[in-house]
Amino acid sequence: MGNASETYLFMSRISKENDFLMGTIYAIFGILSVMGNGILLFVAYRKKASLKPAEFFVVNLAISDLSMTSTLFPLAIPSAFAHKWLFNQTACTVYAFCGVLFGLCSLTNLTVLSSVCWLKVCCPNYASGNKFSYCHACLLVAGIWCYATVFAVGPLSGWGQYGSEPYGTACCINWHAPSYSTAAMSYIICLFFFCYIVPCTVIFLSYTFILMTVRGSRQAVQQHMSPQNKITNAHALIVKLSVAVCIGFLTAWSPYAIVSMWAAFGDPSDVPPIAFAMAAIFAKSSTLYNPIIYLAFKPNFRKSLCRDMAQCRRTLCACLCQQGCTQKGTSMQSQRKEECNSTRLSNGLPENHGTCRHCPCPETGCGPGANCPDYTPQQTARILTGSTHSEVAVSQLSNEMQSDFL
């Protein structure tokens, strides 16, 4: 931790209650993010053979969000609960590098995905053909990572600086550096323009054109039959997805962009540390709702998830039922055997006469699944008439004789 000034920078500058609240929120976000992105990746893996090129960006978004969760949250949560940064300067730099890399990757991925949605809706002849192929999607995914890496590596090479956050329990870009470094100022300006202004503009224009196209399609569908209606329904789903992504993007990144620009172009000491803490919470919340958006608004992902869950439920129920039936079958067999013996002894029949109605027919070779005759043993009585006797069924006797016999 070094000298006193460095130690001061790594001490929390917000109250213990706020730190505890931040740690709790991060813990909840972390659990939900791992679950959501894990489910999204599981669904994508299950349907990997039928993934469309545009869905590669959804998978890439889940990977970047899950990477951010796994690298940042394990360090941020204990530090928030401890009311100070618990790790050294190297860990701080790695934390800041991962935050910028995976955060910008998710942000750029959303921007490219909005462009692909615009291409699918507004230029269907291009998107429906082979012009936008898997190769193009893979190249764009690689370009997204390269774009994010340029800005993440910048502070490591002297273009900008990494340091502690103003609230003290996390690390990111050093927002104090622009006040005394021209390189740091140019880095902040480029970061703000190319990683916030440009993505916002592209997303806004893409979804504006999508809404205009869908509106035109709805007017035209009134003159056509169901095939066009199906296309319009698909467009409506894309609009819902687009609006949700746009709102999520602005909610996550606008607070951090505003606060960081306030610190970079003004006096950083004028910015309340709690403002940076709240902005960081909003930024990290993107790892939570991105998978929810795509699982909720992409029908093929949702159907695949429901199908997999139903299959798992059937498999689990089958295992439980099989185990229960095995135990029940064993107890039923012993119970039927006892009933069989008691029936044989009470009905006046010999031991080897046959079987009772509760049991399978072992003597006749019938098993539990065989079609056994419904044999119900009858009680018999011997009637003595003079010196001769005859054997008749009790059911054939008169009521008086049955009552006397029984």
Short mmCIF file of C-alpha atoms in Angstrom, two decimals, residues 172-352:
data_model
loop_
_atom_site.label_atom_id
_atom_site.label_comp_id
_atom_site.label_asym_id
_atom_site.label_seq_id
_atom_site.Cartn_x
_atom_site.Cartn_y
_atom_site.Cartn_z
CA CYS A 172 -10.93 2.60 -12.61
CA ILE A 173 -9.58 5.47 -14.69
CA ASN A 174 -7.83 8.18 -12.68
CA TRP A 175 -10.22 11.10 -13.07
CA HIS A 176 -7.76 13.47 -11.32
CA ALA A 177 -5.07 12.94 -13.98
CA PRO A 178 -6.54 15.30 -16.65
CA SER A 179 -5.94 18.26 -14.34
CA TYR A 180 -2.16 17.84 -14.65
CA SER A 181 -1.63 15.59 -17.72
CA THR A 182 -2.41 16.47 -21.34
CA ALA A 183 -2.25 12.81 -22.39
CA ALA A 184 -4.76 11.90 -19.73
CA MET A 185 -7.06 14.71 -20.88
CA SER A 186 -6.91 13.56 -24.51
CA TYR A 187 -7.64 10.00 -23.41
CA ILE A 188 -10.72 11.10 -21.46
CA ILE A 189 -11.97 13.14 -24.43
CA CYS A 190 -11.52 10.23 -26.87
CA LEU A 191 -13.11 7.83 -24.41
CA PHE A 192 -16.12 10.07 -23.95
CA PHE A 193 -16.56 10.65 -27.68
CA PHE A 194 -15.86 7.19 -29.13
CA CYS A 195 -17.25 5.12 -26.24
CA TYR A 196 -20.31 7.13 -25.31
CA ILE A 197 -21.32 9.78 -27.86
CA VAL A 198 -20.77 7.57 -30.93
CA PRO A 199 -22.49 4.49 -29.44
CA CYS A 200 -25.45 6.60 -28.25
CA THR A 201 -25.80 8.14 -31.70
CA VAL A 202 -25.61 4.80 -33.52
CA ILE A 203 -28.09 3.14 -31.16
CA PHE A 204 -30.51 6.06 -31.33
CA LEU A 205 -30.41 6.29 -35.14
CA SER A 206 -30.66 2.53 -35.61
CA TYR A 207 -33.74 2.20 -33.44
CA THR A 208 -35.30 5.33 -34.93
CA PHE A 209 -35.05 3.83 -38.42
CA ILE A 210 -36.39 0.53 -37.09
CA LEU A 211 -39.44 2.24 -35.60
CA MET A 212 -40.07 4.10 -38.86
CA THR A 213 -39.80 0.87 -40.86
CA VAL A 214 -42.13 -1.03 -38.54
CA ARG A 215 -44.66 1.77 -38.68
CA GLY A 216 -44.65 1.59 -42.46
CA SER A 217 -45.02 -2.18 -42.34
CA ARG A 218 -48.04 -1.94 -40.06
CA GLN A 219 -49.74 0.39 -42.49
CA ALA A 220 -48.99 -1.92 -45.40
CA VAL A 221 -50.06 -5.08 -43.59
CA GLN A 222 -53.68 -3.98 -43.61
CA GLN A 223 -53.72 -4.72 -47.33
CA HIS A 224 -52.05 -8.13 -47.12
CA MET A 225 -52.63 -11.52 -45.58
CA SER A 226 -50.96 -13.56 -42.84
CA PRO A 227 -47.38 -13.82 -44.27
CA GLN A 228 -46.99 -10.08 -44.01
CA ASN A 229 -48.62 -10.16 -40.59
CA LYS A 230 -45.97 -12.65 -39.50
CA ILE A 231 -43.23 -10.30 -40.68
CA THR A 232 -44.81 -7.41 -38.80
CA ASN A 233 -44.99 -9.47 -35.62
CA ALA A 234 -41.29 -10.23 -35.97
CA HIS A 235 -40.63 -6.52 -36.42
CA ALA A 236 -42.66 -5.75 -33.31
CA LEU A 237 -40.50 -8.15 -31.29
CA ILE A 238 -37.38 -6.44 -32.61
CA VAL A 239 -38.80 -3.07 -31.62
CA LYS A 240 -39.46 -4.28 -28.05
CA LEU A 241 -35.95 -5.68 -27.86
CA SER A 242 -34.49 -2.48 -29.27
CA VAL A 243 -36.32 -0.21 -26.87
CA ALA A 244 -35.34 -2.37 -23.89
CA VAL A 245 -31.67 -2.40 -24.94
CA CYS A 246 -31.68 1.35 -25.54
CA ILE A 247 -33.20 2.10 -22.12
CA GLY A 248 -30.79 -0.30 -20.46
CA PHE A 249 -27.80 1.26 -22.19
CA LEU A 250 -28.72 4.80 -21.18
CA THR A 251 -29.58 3.74 -17.63
CA ALA A 252 -26.25 1.96 -17.15
CA TRP A 253 -23.76 4.29 -18.76
CA SER A 254 -25.24 7.82 -18.71
CA PRO A 255 -24.73 8.39 -14.95
CA TYR A 256 -21.10 7.30 -15.13
CA ALA A 257 -20.43 9.38 -18.27
CA ILE A 258 -21.95 12.49 -16.67
CA VAL A 259 -20.06 12.13 -13.38
CA SER A 260 -16.76 11.31 -15.08
CA MET A 261 -17.01 14.33 -17.39
CA TRP A 262 -17.84 16.47 -14.39
CA ALA A 263 -14.64 15.29 -12.73
CA ALA A 264 -12.48 15.47 -15.87
CA PHE A 265 -13.45 18.97 -17.01
CA GLY A 266 -14.11 20.48 -13.60
CA ASP A 267 -12.63 20.23 -10.15
CA PRO A 268 -12.66 16.53 -9.09
CA SER A 269 -12.89 17.56 -5.44
CA ASP A 270 -16.28 19.13 -6.16
CA VAL A 271 -17.76 15.78 -7.17
CA PRO A 272 -19.27 13.95 -4.16
CA PRO A 273 -17.73 10.48 -3.75
CA ILE A 274 -21.21 9.02 -3.34
CA ALA A 275 -22.02 10.24 -6.86
CA PHE A 276 -19.22 8.09 -8.28
CA ALA A 277 -20.35 5.17 -6.12
CA MET A 278 -23.91 5.39 -7.41
CA ALA A 279 -22.70 5.75 -11.02
CA ALA A 280 -20.55 2.62 -10.60
CA ILE A 281 -23.58 0.68 -9.33
CA PHE A 282 -25.59 1.69 -12.40
CA ALA A 283 -22.73 0.74 -14.72
CA LYS A 284 -22.32 -2.71 -13.16
CA SER A 285 -26.07 -3.31 -13.28
CA SER A 286 -25.74 -3.82 -17.05
CA THR A 287 -24.36 -7.30 -16.35
CA LEU A 288 -27.67 -8.13 -14.67
CA TYR A 289 -30.36 -6.95 -17.06
CA ASN A 290 -28.69 -7.68 -20.41
CA PRO A 291 -29.39 -11.45 -20.18
CA ILE A 292 -32.89 -10.76 -18.84
CA ILE A 293 -33.64 -8.59 -21.87
CA TYR A 294 -32.55 -11.19 -24.39
CA LEU A 295 -34.17 -14.12 -22.61
CA ALA A 296 -37.41 -12.15 -22.35
CA PHE A 297 -37.61 -10.66 -25.85
CA LYS A 298 -35.99 -13.27 -28.08
CA PRO A 299 -38.62 -15.97 -28.71
CA ASN A 300 -36.18 -18.62 -29.92
CA PHE A 301 -34.00 -18.26 -26.82
CA ARG A 302 -37.05 -18.30 -24.59
CA LYS A 303 -38.53 -21.38 -26.29
CA SER A 304 -35.21 -23.22 -26.07
CA LEU A 305 -34.96 -22.41 -22.37
CA CYS A 306 -38.53 -23.58 -21.72
CA ARG A 307 -37.91 -26.78 -23.67
CA ASP A 308 -34.71 -27.54 -21.78
CA MET A 309 -36.36 -26.81 -18.43
CA ALA A 310 -39.31 -29.06 -19.32
CA GLN A 311 -36.93 -31.83 -20.34
CA CYS A 312 -34.99 -31.53 -17.08
CA ARG A 313 -38.23 -31.56 -15.13
CA ARG A 314 -39.45 -34.68 -16.95
CA THR A 315 -36.12 -36.41 -16.36
CA LEU A 316 -36.16 -35.52 -12.67
CA CYS A 317 -39.78 -36.60 -12.26
CA ALA A 318 -39.07 -39.86 -14.09
CA CYS A 319 -36.17 -40.64 -11.74
CA LEU A 320 -38.22 -39.80 -8.66
CA CYS A 321 -41.24 -41.77 -9.91
CA GLN A 322 -39.09 -44.76 -10.81
CA GLN A 323 -37.55 -44.77 -7.34
CA GLY A 324 -40.95 -44.35 -5.72
CA CYS A 325 -42.50 -47.07 -7.88
CA THR A 326 -39.67 -49.46 -7.01
CA GLN A 327 -40.21 -48.93 -3.29
CA LYS A 328 -43.97 -49.02 -3.68
CA GLY A 329 -43.79 -52.18 -5.81
CA THR A 330 -41.70 -53.95 -3.18
CA SER A 331 -44.12 -53.07 -0.38
CA MET A 332 -47.14 -53.92 -2.55
CA GLN A 333 -45.67 -57.31 -3.43
CA SER A 334 -45.19 -58.23 0.21
CA GLN A 335 -48.64 -56.90 1.07
CA ARG A 336 -50.26 -58.85 -1.75
CA LYS A 337 -48.41 -61.99 -0.73
CA GLU A 338 -49.76 -61.67 2.81
CA GLU A 339 -53.25 -61.01 1.49
CA CYS A 340 -52.90 -63.98 -0.83
CA ASN A 341 -51.91 -66.31 2.03
CA SER A 342 -54.66 -65.05 4.29
CA THR A 343 -57.23 -65.47 1.52
CA ARG A 344 -56.09 -69.00 0.79
CA LEU A 345 -56.38 -69.97 4.45
CA SER A 346 -59.78 -68.32 4.96
CA ASN A 347 -61.64 -69.51 1.91
CA GLY A 348 -61.30 -73.19 2.50
CA LEU A 349 -59.13 -73.82 -0.56
CA PRO A 350 -55.99 -75.94 -0.67
CA GLU A 351 -52.61 -74.15 -0.70
CA ASN A 352 -51.90 -75.02 -4.32
#
